[in-house]
CSV table of C-alpha atoms in Angstrom, one decimal:
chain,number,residue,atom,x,y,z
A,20,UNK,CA,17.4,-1.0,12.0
A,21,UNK,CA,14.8,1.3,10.9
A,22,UNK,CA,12.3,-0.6,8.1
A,23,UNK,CA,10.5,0.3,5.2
A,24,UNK,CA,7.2,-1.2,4.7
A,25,UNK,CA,6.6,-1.0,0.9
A,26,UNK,CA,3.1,-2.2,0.1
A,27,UNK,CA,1.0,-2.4,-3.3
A,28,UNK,CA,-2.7,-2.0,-4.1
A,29,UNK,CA,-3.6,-4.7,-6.5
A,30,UNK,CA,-7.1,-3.8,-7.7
A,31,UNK,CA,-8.7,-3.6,-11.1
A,32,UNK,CA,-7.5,-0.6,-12.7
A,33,UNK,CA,-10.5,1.4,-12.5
A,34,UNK,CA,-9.3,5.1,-12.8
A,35,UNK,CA,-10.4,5.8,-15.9
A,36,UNK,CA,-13.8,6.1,-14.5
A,37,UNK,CA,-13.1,8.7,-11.9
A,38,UNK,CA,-12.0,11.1,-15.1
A,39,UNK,CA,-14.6,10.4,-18.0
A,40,UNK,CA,-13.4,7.5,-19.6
A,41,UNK,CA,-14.5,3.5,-19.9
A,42,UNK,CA,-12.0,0.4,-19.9
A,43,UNK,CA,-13.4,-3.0,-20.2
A,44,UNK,CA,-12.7,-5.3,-17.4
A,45,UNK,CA,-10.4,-7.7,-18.9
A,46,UNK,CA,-8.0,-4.5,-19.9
A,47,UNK,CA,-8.3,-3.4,-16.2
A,48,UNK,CA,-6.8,-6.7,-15.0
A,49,UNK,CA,-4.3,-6.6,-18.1
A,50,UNK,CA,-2.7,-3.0,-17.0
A,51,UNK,CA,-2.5,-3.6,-13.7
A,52,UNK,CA,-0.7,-7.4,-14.2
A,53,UNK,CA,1.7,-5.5,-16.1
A,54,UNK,CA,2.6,-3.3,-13.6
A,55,UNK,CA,2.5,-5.9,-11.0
A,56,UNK,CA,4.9,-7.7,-13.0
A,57,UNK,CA,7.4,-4.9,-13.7
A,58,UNK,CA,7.2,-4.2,-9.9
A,59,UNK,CA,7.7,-8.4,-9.1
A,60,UNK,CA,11.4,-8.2,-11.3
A,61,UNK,CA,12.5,-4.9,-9.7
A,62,UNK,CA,11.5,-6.6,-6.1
A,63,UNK,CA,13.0,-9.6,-6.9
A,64,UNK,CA,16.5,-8.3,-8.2
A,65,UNK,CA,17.0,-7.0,-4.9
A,66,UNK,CA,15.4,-9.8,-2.7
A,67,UNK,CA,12.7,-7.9,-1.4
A,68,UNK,CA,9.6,-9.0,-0.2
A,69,UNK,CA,6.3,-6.9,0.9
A,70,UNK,CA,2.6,-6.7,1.3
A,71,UNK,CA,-0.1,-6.6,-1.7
A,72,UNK,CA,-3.3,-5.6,-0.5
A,73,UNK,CA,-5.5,-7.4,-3.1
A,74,UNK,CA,-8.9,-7.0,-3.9
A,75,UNK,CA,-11.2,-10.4,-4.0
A,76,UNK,CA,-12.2,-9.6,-7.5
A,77,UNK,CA,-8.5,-9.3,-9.1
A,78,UNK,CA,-7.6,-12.4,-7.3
A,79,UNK,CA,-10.3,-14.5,-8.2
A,80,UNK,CA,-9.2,-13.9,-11.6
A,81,UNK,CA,-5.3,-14.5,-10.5
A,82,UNK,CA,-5.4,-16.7,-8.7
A,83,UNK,CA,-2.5,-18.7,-10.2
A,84,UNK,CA,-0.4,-15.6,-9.8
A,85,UNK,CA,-1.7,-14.5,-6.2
A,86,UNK,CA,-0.8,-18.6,-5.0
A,87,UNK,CA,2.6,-17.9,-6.3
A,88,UNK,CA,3.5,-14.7,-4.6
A,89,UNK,CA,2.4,-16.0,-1.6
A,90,UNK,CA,4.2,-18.7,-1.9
A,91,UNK,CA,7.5,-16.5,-2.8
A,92,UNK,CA,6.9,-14.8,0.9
A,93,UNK,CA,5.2,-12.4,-0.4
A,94,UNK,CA,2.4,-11.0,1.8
A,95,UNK,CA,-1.0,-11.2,0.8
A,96,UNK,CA,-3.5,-8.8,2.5
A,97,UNK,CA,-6.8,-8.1,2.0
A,98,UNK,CA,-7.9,-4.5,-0.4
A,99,UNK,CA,-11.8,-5.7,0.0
A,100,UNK,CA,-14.3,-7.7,-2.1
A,101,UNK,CA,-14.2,-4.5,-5.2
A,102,UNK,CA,-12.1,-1.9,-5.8
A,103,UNK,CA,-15.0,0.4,-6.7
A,104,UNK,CA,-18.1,-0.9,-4.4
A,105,UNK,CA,-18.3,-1.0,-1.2
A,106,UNK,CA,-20.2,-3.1,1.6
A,107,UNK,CA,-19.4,-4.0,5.4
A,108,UNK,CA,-20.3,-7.9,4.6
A,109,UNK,CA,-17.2,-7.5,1.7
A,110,UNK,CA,-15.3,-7.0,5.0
A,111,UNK,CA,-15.4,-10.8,5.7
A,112,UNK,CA,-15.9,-11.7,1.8
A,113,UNK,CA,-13.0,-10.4,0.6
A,114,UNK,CA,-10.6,-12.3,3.2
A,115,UNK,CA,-12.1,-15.6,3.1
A,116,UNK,CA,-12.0,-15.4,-0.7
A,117,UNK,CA,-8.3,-14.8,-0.4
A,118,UNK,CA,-7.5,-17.3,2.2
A,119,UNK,CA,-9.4,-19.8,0.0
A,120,UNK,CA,-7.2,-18.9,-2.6
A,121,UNK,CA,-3.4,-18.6,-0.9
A,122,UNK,CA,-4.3,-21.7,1.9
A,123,UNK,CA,-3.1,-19.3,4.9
A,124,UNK,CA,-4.5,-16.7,6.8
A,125,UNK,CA,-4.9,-13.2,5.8
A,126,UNK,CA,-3.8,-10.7,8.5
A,127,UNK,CA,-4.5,-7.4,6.9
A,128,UNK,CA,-7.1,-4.9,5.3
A,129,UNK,CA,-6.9,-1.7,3.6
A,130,UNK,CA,-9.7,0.4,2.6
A,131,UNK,CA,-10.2,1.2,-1.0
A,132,UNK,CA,-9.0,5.0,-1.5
A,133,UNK,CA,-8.3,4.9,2.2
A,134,UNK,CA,-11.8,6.1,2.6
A,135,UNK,CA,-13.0,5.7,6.6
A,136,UNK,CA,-14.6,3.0,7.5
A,137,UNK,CA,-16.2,1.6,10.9
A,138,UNK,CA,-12.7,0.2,12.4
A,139,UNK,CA,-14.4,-2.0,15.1
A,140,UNK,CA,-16.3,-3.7,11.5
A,141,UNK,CA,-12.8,-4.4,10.3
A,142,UNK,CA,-11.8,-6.3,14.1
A,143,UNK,CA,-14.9,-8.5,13.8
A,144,UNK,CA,-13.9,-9.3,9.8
A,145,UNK,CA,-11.4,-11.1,11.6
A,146,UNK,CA,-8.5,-8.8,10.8
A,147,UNK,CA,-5.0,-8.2,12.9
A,148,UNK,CA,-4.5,-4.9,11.6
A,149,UNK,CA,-5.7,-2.4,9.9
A,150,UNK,CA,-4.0,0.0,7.3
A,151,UNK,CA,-6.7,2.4,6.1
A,152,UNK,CA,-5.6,5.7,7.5
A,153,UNK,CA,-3.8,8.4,5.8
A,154,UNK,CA,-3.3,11.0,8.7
A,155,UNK,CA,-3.2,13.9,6.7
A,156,UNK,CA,-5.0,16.6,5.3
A,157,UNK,CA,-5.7,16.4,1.4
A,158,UNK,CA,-8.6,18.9,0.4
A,159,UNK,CA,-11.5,17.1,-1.1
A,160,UNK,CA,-10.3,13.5,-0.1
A,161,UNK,CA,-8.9,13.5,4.0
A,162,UNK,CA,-8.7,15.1,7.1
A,163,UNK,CA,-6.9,13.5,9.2
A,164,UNK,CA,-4.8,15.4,10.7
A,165,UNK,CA,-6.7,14.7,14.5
A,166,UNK,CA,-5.6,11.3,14.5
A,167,UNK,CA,-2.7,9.6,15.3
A,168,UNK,CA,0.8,9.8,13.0
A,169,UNK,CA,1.9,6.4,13.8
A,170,UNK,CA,0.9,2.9,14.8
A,171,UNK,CA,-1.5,2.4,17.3
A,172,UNK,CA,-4.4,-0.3,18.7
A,173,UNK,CA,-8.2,0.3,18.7
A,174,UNK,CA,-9.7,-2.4,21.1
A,175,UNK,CA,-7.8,-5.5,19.4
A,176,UNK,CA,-7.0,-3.9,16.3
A,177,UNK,CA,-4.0,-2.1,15.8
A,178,UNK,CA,-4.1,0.6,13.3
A,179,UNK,CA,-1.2,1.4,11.1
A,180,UNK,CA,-1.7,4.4,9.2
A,181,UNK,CA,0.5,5.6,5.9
A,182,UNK,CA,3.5,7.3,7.0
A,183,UNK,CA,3.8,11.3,6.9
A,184,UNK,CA,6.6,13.2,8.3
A,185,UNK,CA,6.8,14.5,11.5
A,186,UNK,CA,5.7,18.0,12.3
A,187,UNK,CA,4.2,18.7,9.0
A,188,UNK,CA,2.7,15.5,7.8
A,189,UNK,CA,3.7,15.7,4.3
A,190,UNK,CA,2.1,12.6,3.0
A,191,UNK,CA,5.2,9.8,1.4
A,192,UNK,CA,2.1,7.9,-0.8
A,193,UNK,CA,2.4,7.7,-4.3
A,194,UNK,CA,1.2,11.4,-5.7
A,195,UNK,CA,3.9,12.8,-3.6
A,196,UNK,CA,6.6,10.0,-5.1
A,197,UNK,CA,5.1,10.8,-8.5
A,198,UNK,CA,5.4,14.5,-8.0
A,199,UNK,CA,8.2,15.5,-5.5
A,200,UNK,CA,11.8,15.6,-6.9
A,201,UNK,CA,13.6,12.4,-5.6
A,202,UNK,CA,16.0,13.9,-3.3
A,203,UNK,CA,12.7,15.9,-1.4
A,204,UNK,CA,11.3,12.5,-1.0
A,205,UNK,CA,14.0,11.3,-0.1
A,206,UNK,CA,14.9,13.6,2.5
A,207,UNK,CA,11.1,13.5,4.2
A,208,UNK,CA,11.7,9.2,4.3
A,209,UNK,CA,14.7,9.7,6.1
A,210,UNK,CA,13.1,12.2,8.2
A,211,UNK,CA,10.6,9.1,8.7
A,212,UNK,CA,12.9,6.7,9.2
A,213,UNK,CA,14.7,8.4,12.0
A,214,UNK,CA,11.7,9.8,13.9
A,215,UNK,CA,9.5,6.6,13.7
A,216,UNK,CA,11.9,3.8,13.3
A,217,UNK,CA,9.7,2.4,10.4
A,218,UNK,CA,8.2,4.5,6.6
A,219,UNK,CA,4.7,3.0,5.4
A,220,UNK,CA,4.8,3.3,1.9
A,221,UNK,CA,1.8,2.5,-0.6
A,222,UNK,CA,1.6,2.3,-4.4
A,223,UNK,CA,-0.3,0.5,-6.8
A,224,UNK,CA,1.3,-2.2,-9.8
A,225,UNK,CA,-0.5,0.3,-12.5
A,226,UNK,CA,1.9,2.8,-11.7
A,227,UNK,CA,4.3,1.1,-13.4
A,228,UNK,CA,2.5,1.2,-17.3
A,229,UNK,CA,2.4,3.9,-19.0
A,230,UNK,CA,-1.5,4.5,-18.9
A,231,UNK,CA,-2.2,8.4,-20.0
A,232,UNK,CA,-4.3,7.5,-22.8
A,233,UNK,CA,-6.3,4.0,-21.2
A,234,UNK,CA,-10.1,4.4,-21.5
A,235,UNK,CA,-9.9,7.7,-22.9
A,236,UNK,CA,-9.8,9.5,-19.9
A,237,UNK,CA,-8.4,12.8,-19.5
A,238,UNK,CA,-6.0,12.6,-16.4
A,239,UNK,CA,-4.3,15.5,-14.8
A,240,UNK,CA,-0.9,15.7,-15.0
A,241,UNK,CA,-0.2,15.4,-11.2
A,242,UNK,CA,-2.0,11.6,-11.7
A,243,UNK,CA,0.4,10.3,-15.2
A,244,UNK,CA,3.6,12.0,-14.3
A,245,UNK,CA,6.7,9.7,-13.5
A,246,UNK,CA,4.4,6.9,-14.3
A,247,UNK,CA,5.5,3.6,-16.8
A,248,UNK,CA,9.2,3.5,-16.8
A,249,UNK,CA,10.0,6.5,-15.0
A,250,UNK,CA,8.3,4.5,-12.0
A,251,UNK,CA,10.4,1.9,-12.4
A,252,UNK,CA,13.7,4.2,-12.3
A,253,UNK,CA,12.4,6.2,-9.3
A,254,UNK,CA,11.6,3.2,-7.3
A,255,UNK,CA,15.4,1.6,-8.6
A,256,UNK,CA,16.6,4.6,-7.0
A,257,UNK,CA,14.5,4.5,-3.6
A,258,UNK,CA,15.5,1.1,-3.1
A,259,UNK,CA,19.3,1.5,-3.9
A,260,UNK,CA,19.1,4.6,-1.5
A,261,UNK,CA,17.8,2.6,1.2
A,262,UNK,CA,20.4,-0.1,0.7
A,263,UNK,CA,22.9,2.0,0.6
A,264,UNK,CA,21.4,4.0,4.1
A,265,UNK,CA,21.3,0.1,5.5
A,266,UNK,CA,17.3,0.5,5.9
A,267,UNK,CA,16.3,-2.8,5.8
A,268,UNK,CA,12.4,-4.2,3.8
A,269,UNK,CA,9.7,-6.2,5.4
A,270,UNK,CA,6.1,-7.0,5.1
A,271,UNK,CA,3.7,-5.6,7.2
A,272,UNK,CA,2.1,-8.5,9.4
A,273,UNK,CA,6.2,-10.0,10.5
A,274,UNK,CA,6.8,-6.5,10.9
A,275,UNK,CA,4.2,-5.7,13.2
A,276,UNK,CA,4.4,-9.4,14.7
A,277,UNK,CA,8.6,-8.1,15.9
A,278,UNK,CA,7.2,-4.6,17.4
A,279,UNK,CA,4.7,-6.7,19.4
A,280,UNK,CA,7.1,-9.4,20.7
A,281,UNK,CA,9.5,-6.6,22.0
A,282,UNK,CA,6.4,-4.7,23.4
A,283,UNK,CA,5.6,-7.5,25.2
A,284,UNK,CA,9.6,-8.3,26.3
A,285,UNK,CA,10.1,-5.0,27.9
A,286,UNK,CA,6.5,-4.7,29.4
A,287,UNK,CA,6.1,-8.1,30.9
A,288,UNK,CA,3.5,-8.9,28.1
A,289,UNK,CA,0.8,-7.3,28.8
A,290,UNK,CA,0.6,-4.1,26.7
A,291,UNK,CA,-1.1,-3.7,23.5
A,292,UNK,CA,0.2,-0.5,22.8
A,293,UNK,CA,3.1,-0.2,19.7
């Protein structure tokens, strides 16, 4: 049964700060608690577990929250030490700070922005997997579009990039959810779905407030639309459509724990290769 990976960004909301404006720190953890809530209720009316890629410093405030999710069987991964700042000793930081904080081990890392980042540094973190690649080409942020469209290994790391659809690689993150029509999007998942057998989906919990006017910045409108409650409809809809298309959800690390058991089954266990 083909599976969609839904994972969140939980960070600070800093954005304001990429377009002009200033938001306290304690307003950054408010707005994206909120969303992270509104995201928790829609997840948990349909049963539906997944992987938050949290930064350190949000956690380390949260911790009370963070301990509970994991403890709901949600999956906590790591997002790095800060959301805005970035140094390969934060690498190691960030996941002991989290596995401190939920008792367990942390499996996963994503890069901030999905900037690129020394993967081999990420293996020696101590990290299973690694889900910092958007294999795409997005002028002014990535070019990807040289490097492999689905998951793969790197010495002892295997690398799952965010899903883009065949052919093309139209990107499914969360500017193209925000700005495609539903059915498009739709119809590029299932596109996914059937070529790859799995769709890696990323968002972020401040997608779901309504945060145009937060720190006076001045946004384009390709970043606010669909956000606050037209977030929560749209992602209502995705999930009802996936039902209904008997996709089934999971996080990342069981996920990638089933493709490697059956990779081993039908090899005689001794390919890395998903």
């Amino acid at each position: 049964m083909p599976t969609i990976l839904l994972s969140y960004d939980v960070e600070e909301f800093d954005m304001p700060f990429e377009y002009g404006g200033r938001l306290d720190f304690e307003e950054q953890l408010a707005i994206t608690t909120e969303g992270l809530h509104r995201v928790l209720h829609i997840l948990d009316r349909y049963n539906i577990r997944c992987t938050l890629y949290c930064t350190a410093k949000y956690a380390l405030h949260k911790k009370a929250l963070i301990q509970e999710l994991h403890g709901k069987g949600f999956e906590i991964a790591s997002h790095g030490y800060y959301h805005s700042q970035f140094n390969v000793k934060d690498l190691l930081a960030s996941r002991l700070a989290l596995e401190e904080i939920i008792s367990s081990p942390v499996y996963g890392y994503r890069m901030a922005r999905m900037m690129p980042l020394d993967e081999a540094e990420v293996e020696a973190a101590g990290y299973s997997y690694n889900s910092s690649l958007n294999p795409t080409w997005l002028p002014g942020r990535y070019n990807n579009l040289n490097k492999p469209r689905t998951v793969f290994t790197s010495g002892n790391l295997i690398q799952l990039p965010a899903s883009v659809t065949p052919f093309l690689r139209i990107p499914l993150f969360w500017l193209s959810f925000h700005n495609f029509p539903l059915a498009v999007y739709l119809r590029f998942c299932k596109q996914v779905l059937q070529k790859d057998g799995y769709a890696n989906l990323y968002f972020h919990p401040w997608e779901f407030v309504d945060y145009a006017r937060a720190g006076n910045a001045t946004y384009p409108a390709y970043v606010t639309r669909n956000s606050g409650d037209s977030m929560v409809r749209k992602t209502e809809q995705l999930i009802e459509w996936a039902l209904k298309n008997h996709y089934s959800f999971g996080t990342t690390h069981a996920w990638l724990q089933k493709q490697t058991m059956l990779q081993q089954r039908f090899t005689g266990g001794g390919s890395k290769e998903l």
